[in-house]
Amino acid sequence: MSAPRTLPRPLVALFTAGYLAPYLLPTTVGRLDGGLPLTATQAGAIGSALLLSSATAGFLLASRVDRIGPRALARAGLALAALGYGGAALTGAVPAVVAGAVVGGLGSGTVTAVAASGIAAQQDPHRVTTRGLLGVSALAGALYLTIPHLGPGHGLPLAALALTALAVWPLTGRLTGRTAPARTTVVHGRLPHPRAGLLLAAAMPFWSLAQNSLWGVSGRIGLDQARLSEVTVGAVFAVALGAGLVGVIGAGVLGQRLGRGVPIGAGTALIAGCIALSASARDLPAFAAGEISWNLLYPVVLSYVIGLAASLDPRGRWAVLVGSASSLGTAAGPLTGSVLAAGAGFPVMGRVLGVGLLLIAVPMTVVALRAGRRPRTVLEIPVVEIPLAERPARDVPVAGLPVVEVPVETPVVPAQRAYDTASPNS
C-alpha cells in the first residue's frame, strides 16, 4: 500500500531555515560592508566563511542523520543557528561577528542535512523540494522588502536568520526517529551509483560558484554600477524572488514530464546568459531584467538537481553530499565574485562565469540523462506475520539471491481427488 501523499511540513520548514542564509547573502554581505569597518572583499570573506561552515556540517553528517536521529540533530542545528546568528547580530566586534557567522553556518548546514535526508526518503522528492524552495523564496522576498525600511546596521539580516530558526523549532517535535519509511529496505550498504553521484558532486561546486559569485555581489552591482538606491535594489530582489516562486510552481506542475536532462542542461545555459546580462547592467531596466530572469530559472534548475541527487540514493546520502558540495561553491561565491569584480570589473566577471556555466552544464546533463533511465534501487518487502516452527530457518540460495525458507506449522490436508472435496475425512 502506498504512503499517503501528505506534505511533510517539518521537512519543508527545515529546508526553508537551512537555505535562507544563502538566499539572504547579498544583503548580509552588503550590510557587513556598510555597517562594520570592513572592505568589500573582507565582507565577502565573512559570507564565504559562513557558507563554508554550512558545507562542512553537511559533509560530516551525510551518513549520520539516521544514526543520530533527525529530531535531535535538527534541534541542535536550529540552536546553533539561533545562537550564532543572534550573537553576531547583537555585537559590533568583528571577531565576534565572524565567530557567530561560522557557528550559525554550522547550524544551517546541520538543518539542511536533516531536511535533505528526509526529502530523499519521500516517494516524490521533487515535489517536496519545490515546496521548500517556495517557502524560502517567499520568506526571503518578504525580508528583502522589509529590511531596508527597518534601519541601517549589519544585524538585521543576521537577526532574521536567528528568528527563523527559533520559529521552526516547534515543528521538530513532529519528526520521527527515522527519515526512511519503515516499509522500505535498502538492499545495499555502500553508496549506489558511485560514478553518477561523484560526477554530480564534483560538478556542483562550480555550478554553485558561478551562481553565487553573481548573487554575492548583486547588491553592489545595483548600488555602484547601476546607481540605484538600497530601497530600489531591495525591491528588485523581492520581485526577482517572486519570479522564483513562479518558476518553482511551474517546475512543480511540470514534474518529470521532460525528465531531468532538459531542465538541468537548457536551464543552466539560460542562466549563463542571465548572469552576463545582470553583471553588465548600468541602469534599472537591465539590472531588473537580469536579476529577475536569473531568479526565475535558478530555483527551477536547483529543484531538479536536488531531485536528481535524491533519486540516486533513497537514504539521502547523495542528496546531502551533493548539497554540501553545492555549499562549497556557494561559500566561495562571494569572495570569488568580489575578487573578479575588483580585478576585471563586473561585466568581465559575468562573461567568465557564463562561460564556466556552459562548460559545467555538460557533465550535469549527462548524469541527468543516464539517471533517468534507471529505477531507484529499493526493495519493498511487505511485512507478513508467519508462525515459526521451533527449528531454525535456513538460507537457500536461489538464482544468486538469499531466499529464506521458513517452516510453517499447518494442519495436514489430503490431496483433492478429481471432482471431490478435500476434507480430513475423505
Tab-separated table of N, CA and C in Angstrom, residues 89-200:
chain	number	residue	atom	x	y	z
A	89	ALA	N	24.450	39.254	15.398
A	89	ALA	CA	23.597	40.425	15.180
A	89	ALA	C	23.687	41.432	16.314
A	90	LEU	N	24.008	40.956	17.517
A	90	LEU	CA	23.969	41.818	18.698
A	90	LEU	C	25.310	42.470	19.028
A	91	THR	N	26.361	42.148	18.280
A	91	THR	CA	27.668	42.711	18.579
A	91	THR	C	28.227	43.450	17.377
A	92	GLY	N	29.090	44.409	17.656
A	92	GLY	CA	29.761	45.139	16.592
A	92	GLY	C	31.226	44.794	16.471
A	93	ALA	N	31.720	43.891	17.315
A	93	ALA	CA	33.117	43.462	17.251
A	93	ALA	C	33.292	42.483	16.096
A	94	VAL	N	34.208	42.795	15.203
A	94	VAL	CA	34.380	41.974	14.005
A	94	VAL	C	34.716	40.520	14.334
A	95	PRO	N	35.651	40.228	15.265
A	95	PRO	CA	35.920	38.807	15.572
A	95	PRO	C	34.684	38.069	16.070
A	96	ALA	N	33.873	38.725	16.894
A	96	ALA	CA	32.663	38.080	17.401
A	96	ALA	C	31.652	37.854	16.274
A	97	VAL	N	31.573	38.784	15.335
A	97	VAL	CA	30.673	38.609	14.195
A	97	VAL	C	31.114	37.431	13.346
A	98	VAL	N	32.424	37.311	13.116
A	98	VAL	CA	32.935	36.189	12.326
A	98	VAL	C	32.625	34.867	13.030
A	99	ALA	N	32.883	34.817	14.343
A	99	ALA	CA	32.610	33.587	15.095
A	99	ALA	C	31.127	33.237	15.063
A	100	GLY	N	30.271	34.230	15.231
A	100	GLY	CA	28.839	33.970	15.193
A	100	GLY	C	28.378	33.488	13.826
A	101	ALA	N	28.950	34.061	12.768
A	101	ALA	CA	28.581	33.624	11.422
A	101	ALA	C	28.998	32.178	11.176
A	102	VAL	N	30.168	31.792	11.677
A	102	VAL	CA	30.645	30.420	11.493
A	102	VAL	C	29.765	29.437	12.271
A	103	VAL	N	29.435	29.778	13.526
A	103	VAL	CA	28.575	28.908	14.327
A	103	VAL	C	27.187	28.809	13.695
A	104	GLY	N	26.658	29.939	13.254
A	104	GLY	CA	25.362	29.909	12.591
A	104	GLY	C	25.390	29.088	11.319
A	105	GLY	N	26.498	29.172	10.570
A	105	GLY	CA	26.624	28.353	9.366
A	105	GLY	C	26.611	26.867	9.668
A	106	LEU	N	27.275	26.464	10.771
A	106	LEU	CA	27.209	25.063	11.182
A	106	LEU	C	25.759	24.640	11.438
A	107	GLY	N	25.004	25.525	12.085
A	107	GLY	CA	23.602	25.216	12.339
A	107	GLY	C	22.796	25.087	11.062
A	108	SER	N	23.008	26.005	10.114
A	108	SER	CA	22.277	25.938	8.844
A	108	SER	C	22.603	24.658	8.095
A	109	GLY	N	23.887	24.280	8.070
A	109	GLY	CA	24.273	23.055	7.383
A	109	GLY	C	23.685	21.815	8.029
A	110	THR	N	23.623	21.804	9.353
A	110	THR	CA	23.027	20.666	10.057
A	110	THR	C	21.547	20.538	9.732
A	111	VAL	N	20.839	21.651	9.759
A	111	VAL	CA	19.409	21.639	9.448
A	111	VAL	C	19.173	21.196	8.004
A	112	THR	N	20.003	21.676	7.088
A	112	THR	CA	19.863	21.294	5.685
A	112	THR	C	20.109	19.809	5.486
A	113	ALA	N	21.080	19.241	6.217
A	113	ALA	CA	21.361	17.809	6.107
A	113	ALA	C	20.154	16.982	6.541
A	114	VAL	N	19.506	17.368	7.635
A	114	VAL	CA	18.311	16.651	8.094
A	114	VAL	C	17.202	16.754	7.052
A	115	ALA	N	17.005	17.946	6.519
A	115	ALA	CA	15.949	18.132	5.520
A	115	ALA	C	16.229	17.320	4.269
A	116	ALA	N	17.480	17.334	3.781
A	116	ALA	CA	17.813	16.606	2.555
A	116	ALA	C	17.627	15.106	2.730
A	117	SER	N	18.038	14.573	3.883
A	117	SER	CA	17.865	13.138	4.130
A	117	SER	C	16.395	12.763	4.162
A	118	GLY	N	15.589	13.572	4.835
A	118	GLY	CA	14.164	13.282	4.900
A	118	GLY	C	13.476	13.401	3.565
A	119	ILE	N	13.850	14.402	2.768
A	119	ILE	CA	13.221	14.593	1.462
A	119	ILE	C	13.562	13.437	0.532
A	120	ALA	N	14.811	12.942	0.590
A	120	ALA	CA	15.202	11.834	-0.280
A	120	ALA	C	14.410	10.570	0.009
A	121	ALA	N	13.924	10.412	1.225
A	121	ALA	CA	13.159	9.223	1.602
A	121	ALA	C	11.699	9.298	1.167
A	122	GLN	N	11.260	10.438	0.656
A	122	GLN	CA	9.875	10.580	0.224
A	122	GLN	C	9.666	9.910	-1.131
A	123	GLN	N	8.427	9.573	-1.419
A	123	GLN	CA	8.122	8.946	-2.707
A	123	GLN	C	8.305	9.927	-3.867
A	124	ASP	N	8.126	11.199	-3.641
A	124	ASP	CA	8.282	12.206	-4.691
A	124	ASP	C	9.191	13.316	-4.160
A	125	PRO	N	10.515	13.120	-4.183
A	125	PRO	CA	11.421	14.138	-3.628
A	125	PRO	C	11.306	15.487	-4.329
A	126	HIS	N	11.059	15.468	-5.647
A	126	HIS	CA	10.980	16.735	-6.383
A	126	HIS	C	9.821	17.584	-5.889
A	127	ARG	N	8.695	16.938	-5.569
A	127	ARG	CA	7.522	17.676	-5.094
A	127	ARG	C	7.832	18.381	-3.773
A	128	VAL	N	8.475	17.664	-2.842
A	128	VAL	CA	8.790	18.269	-1.547
A	128	VAL	C	9.839	19.358	-1.706
A	129	THR	N	10.806	19.142	-2.605
A	129	THR	CA	11.846	20.146	-2.843
A	129	THR	C	11.245	21.444	-3.354
A	130	THR	N	10.293	21.336	-4.290
A	130	THR	CA	9.678	22.556	-4.813
A	130	THR	C	8.922	23.311	-3.721
A	131	ARG	N	8.297	22.577	-2.795
A	131	ARG	CA	7.611	23.259	-1.688
A	131	ARG	C	8.620	23.971	-0.795
A	132	GLY	N	9.761	23.339	-0.549
A	132	GLY	CA	10.786	24.004	0.254
A	132	GLY	C	11.333	25.249	-0.415
A	133	LEU	N	11.555	25.177	-1.721
A	133	LEU	CA	12.039	26.347	-2.449
A	133	LEU	C	10.988	27.451	-2.483
A	134	LEU	N	9.727	27.071	-2.555
A	134	LEU	CA	8.663	28.076	-2.466
A	134	LEU	C	8.723	28.799	-1.126
A	135	GLY	N	8.898	28.032	-0.056
A	135	GLY	CA	8.943	28.645	1.270
A	135	GLY	C	10.107	29.585	1.441
A	136	VAL	N	11.303	29.164	1.040
A	136	VAL	CA	12.473	30.014	1.250
A	136	VAL	C	12.440	31.221	0.319
A	137	SER	N	11.932	31.064	-0.890
A	137	SER	CA	11.831	32.209	-1.802
A	137	SER	C	10.840	33.246	-1.286
A	138	ALA	N	9.697	32.779	-0.785
A	138	ALA	CA	8.692	33.709	-0.265
A	138	ALA	C	9.214	34.446	0.966
A	139	LEU	N	9.853	33.729	1.873
A	139	LEU	CA	10.370	34.371	3.080
A	139	LEU	C	11.480	35.347	2.753
A	140	ALA	N	12.404	34.950	1.877
A	140	ALA	CA	13.495	35.855	1.512
A	140	ALA	C	12.969	37.100	0.801
A	141	GLY	N	11.971	36.925	-0.082
A	141	GLY	CA	11.394	38.084	-0.754
A	141	GLY	C	10.761	39.059	0.222
A	142	ALA	N	10.037	38.539	1.217
A	142	ALA	CA	9.439	39.412	2.228
A	142	ALA	C	10.509	40.152	3.027
A	143	LEU	N	11.605	39.473	3.325
A	143	LEU	CA	12.683	40.127	4.088
A	143	LEU	C	13.374	41.208	3.263
A	144	TYR	N	13.546	40.972	1.972
A	144	TYR	CA	14.160	41.998	1.128
A	144	TYR	C	13.292	43.251	1.037
A	145	LEU	N	11.987	43.079	1.130
A	145	LEU	CA	11.102	44.245	1.138
A	145	LEU	C	11.094	44.946	2.493
A	146	THR	N	11.350	44.201	3.560
A	146	THR	CA	11.208	44.734	4.918
A	146	THR	C	12.494	45.328	5.465
A	147	ILE	N	13.610	44.641	5.296
A	147	ILE	CA	14.868	45.039	5.947
A	147	ILE	C	15.299	46.468	5.612
A	148	PRO	N	15.224	46.930	4.349
A	148	PRO	CA	15.662	48.309	4.086
A	148	PRO	C	14.883	49.373	4.854
A	149	HIS	N	13.670	49.062	5.284
A	149	HIS	CA	12.849	50.053	5.992
A	149	HIS	C	13.019	49.991	7.504
A	150	LEU	N	13.809	49.048	7.997
A	150	LEU	CA	13.988	48.901	9.439
A	150	LEU	C	15.219	49.611	9.970
A	151	GLY	N	15.982	50.227	9.091
A	151	GLY	CA	17.148	50.976	9.542
A	151	GLY	C	18.449	50.354	9.089
A	152	PRO	N	19.569	51.058	9.310
A	152	PRO	CA	20.880	50.554	8.893
A	152	PRO	C	21.428	49.549	9.910
A	153	GLY	N	22.638	49.081	9.628
A	153	GLY	CA	23.302	48.172	10.544
A	153	GLY	C	23.413	46.779	9.972
A	154	HIS	N	24.418	46.061	10.447
A	154	HIS	CA	24.682	44.724	9.922
A	154	HIS	C	23.800	43.652	10.565
A	155	GLY	N	23.120	43.960	11.658
A	155	GLY	CA	22.467	42.931	12.454
A	155	GLY	C	21.123	42.459	11.943
A	156	LEU	N	20.437	43.233	11.104
A	156	LEU	CA	19.074	42.875	10.715
A	156	LEU	C	18.974	41.564	9.946
A	157	PRO	N	19.763	41.347	8.876
A	157	PRO	CA	19.643	40.051	8.191
A	157	PRO	C	20.078	38.879	9.069
A	158	LEU	N	21.083	39.096	9.917
A	158	LEU	CA	21.509	38.028	10.823
A	158	LEU	C	20.420	37.716	11.855
A	159	ALA	N	19.763	38.752	12.357
A	159	ALA	CA	18.669	38.537	13.300
A	159	ALA	C	17.516	37.796	12.636
A	160	ALA	N	17.256	38.081	11.362
A	160	ALA	CA	16.197	37.367	10.647
A	160	ALA	C	16.507	35.877	10.560
A	161	LEU	N	17.765	35.519	10.337
A	161	LEU	CA	18.154	34.111	10.296
A	161	LEU	C	17.939	33.445	11.652
A	162	ALA	N	18.323	34.155	12.726
A	162	ALA	CA	18.163	33.594	14.069
A	162	ALA	C	16.689	33.406	14.418
A	163	LEU	N	15.850	34.384	14.104
A	163	LEU	CA	14.433	34.291	14.418
A	163	LEU	C	13.746	33.191	13.607
A	164	THR	N	14.177	32.988	12.379
A	164	THR	CA	13.610	31.896	11.577
A	164	THR	C	13.916	30.546	12.211
A	165	ALA	N	15.142	30.372	12.706
A	165	ALA	CA	15.497	29.116	13.377
A	165	ALA	C	14.617	28.883	14.598
A	166	LEU	N	14.372	29.922	15.368
A	166	LEU	CA	13.516	29.780	16.546
A	166	LEU	C	12.075	29.463	16.155
A	167	ALA	N	11.604	30.046	15.063
A	167	ALA	CA	10.227	29.810	14.632
A	167	ALA	C	10.016	28.379	14.152
A	168	VAL	N	11.046	27.769	13.600
A	168	VAL	CA	10.929	26.412	13.075
A	168	VAL	C	11.029	25.371	14.190
A	169	TRP	N	11.648	25.734	15.310
A	169	TRP	CA	11.898	24.776	16.395
A	169	TRP	C	10.662	23.955	16.800
A	170	PRO	N	9.471	24.561	17.013
A	170	PRO	CA	8.323	23.745	17.450
A	170	PRO	C	7.956	22.616	16.497
A	171	LEU	N	8.245	22.767	15.210
A	171	LEU	CA	7.883	21.736	14.245
A	171	LEU	C	8.757	20.497	14.336
A	172	THR	N	9.898	20.601	15.018
A	172	THR	CA	10.773	19.430	15.121
A	172	THR	C	10.151	18.319	15.955
A	173	GLY	N	9.170	18.645	16.789
A	173	GLY	CA	8.505	17.607	17.565
A	173	GLY	C	7.768	16.605	16.706
A	174	ARG	N	7.495	16.949	15.456
A	174	ARG	CA	6.794	16.047	14.554
A	174	ARG	C	7.730	15.167	13.744
A	175	LEU	N	9.041	15.329	13.930
A	175	LEU	CA	9.996	14.471	13.246
A	175	LEU	C	10.046	13.111	13.937
A	176	THR	N	10.166	12.065	13.147
A	176	THR	CA	10.249	10.720	13.705
A	176	THR	C	11.695	10.357	13.996
A	177	GLY	N	11.887	9.159	14.516
A	177	GLY	CA	13.241	8.720	14.832
A	177	GLY	C	14.016	8.280	13.618
A	178	ARG	N	13.307	8.068	12.498
A	178	ARG	CA	13.970	7.651	11.270
A	178	ARG	C	13.503	8.520	10.138
A	179	THR	N	14.395	8.760	9.146
A	179	THR	CA	13.999	9.505	7.956
A	179	THR	C	13.466	8.580	6.881
A	180	ALA	N	13.944	7.337	6.817
A	180	ALA	CA	13.473	6.408	5.790
A	180	ALA	C	12.215	5.702	6.269
A	181	PRO	N	11.200	5.522	5.416
A	181	PRO	CA	9.990	4.838	5.841
A	181	PRO	C	10.270	3.395	6.188
A	182	ALA	N	9.536	2.868	7.187
A	182	ALA	CA	9.794	1.517	7.668
A	182	ALA	C	9.488	0.461	6.630
A	183	ARG	N	8.642	0.774	5.643
A	183	ARG	CA	8.261	-0.243	4.678
A	183	ARG	C	9.341	-0.465	3.632
A	184	THR	N	10.379	0.354	3.638
A	184	THR	CA	11.403	0.291	2.604
A	184	THR	C	12.688	-0.270	3.176
A	185	THR	N	13.261	-1.244	2.479
A	185	THR	CA	14.538	-1.800	2.870
A	185	THR	C	15.532	-1.571	1.754
A	186	VAL	N	16.637	-0.928	2.035
A	186	VAL	CA	17.654	-0.662	1.033
A	186	VAL	C	18.562	-1.868	0.944
A	187	VAL	N	18.795	-2.371	-0.248
A	187	VAL	CA	19.482	-3.629	-0.412
A	187	VAL	C	20.996	-3.447	-0.520
A	188	HIS	N	21.519	-2.310	-0.179
A	188	HIS	CA	22.957	-2.086	-0.259
A	188	HIS	C	23.413	-1.288	0.938
A	189	GLY	N	24.668	-1.489	1.289
A	189	GLY	CA	25.242	-0.705	2.367
A	189	GLY	C	26.103	0.418	1.844
A	190	ARG	N	26.683	0.215	0.641
A	190	ARG	CA	27.520	1.251	0.054
A	190	ARG	C	26.669	2.265	-0.698
A	191	LEU	N	27.306	3.370	-1.073
A	191	LEU	CA	26.594	4.364	-1.865
A	191	LEU	C	26.284	3.799	-3.239
A	192	PRO	N	25.027	3.819	-3.671
A	192	PRO	CA	24.696	3.322	-5.010
A	192	PRO	C	25.084	4.344	-6.076
A	193	HIS	N	25.227	3.861	-7.310
A	193	HIS	CA	25.535	4.718	-8.464
A	193	HIS	C	26.726	5.639	-8.172
A	194	PRO	N	27.889	5.074	-7.832
A	194	PRO	CA	29.006	5.934	-7.417
A	194	PRO	C	29.512	6.852	-8.521
A	195	ARG	N	29.531	6.378	-9.768
A	195	ARG	CA	30.049	7.233	-10.841
A	195	ARG	C	29.171	8.460	-11.057
A	196	ALA	N	27.872	8.215	-11.166
A	196	ALA	CA	26.957	9.342	-11.377
A	196	ALA	C	26.972	10.289	-10.183
A	197	GLY	N	26.974	9.718	-8.975
A	197	GLY	CA	26.980	10.567	-7.790
A	197	GLY	C	28.238	11.394	-7.670
A	198	LEU	N	29.389	10.774	-7.926
A	198	LEU	CA	30.654	11.516	-7.820
A	198	LEU	C	30.754	12.604	-8.895
A	199	LEU	N	30.295	12.289	-10.101
A	199	LEU	CA	30.350	13.288	-11.166
A	199	LEU	C	29.453	14.482	-10.840
A	200	LEU	N	28.258	14.193	-10.322
A	200	LEU	CA	27.358	15.289	-9.952
A	200	LEU	C	27.932	16.092	-8.786
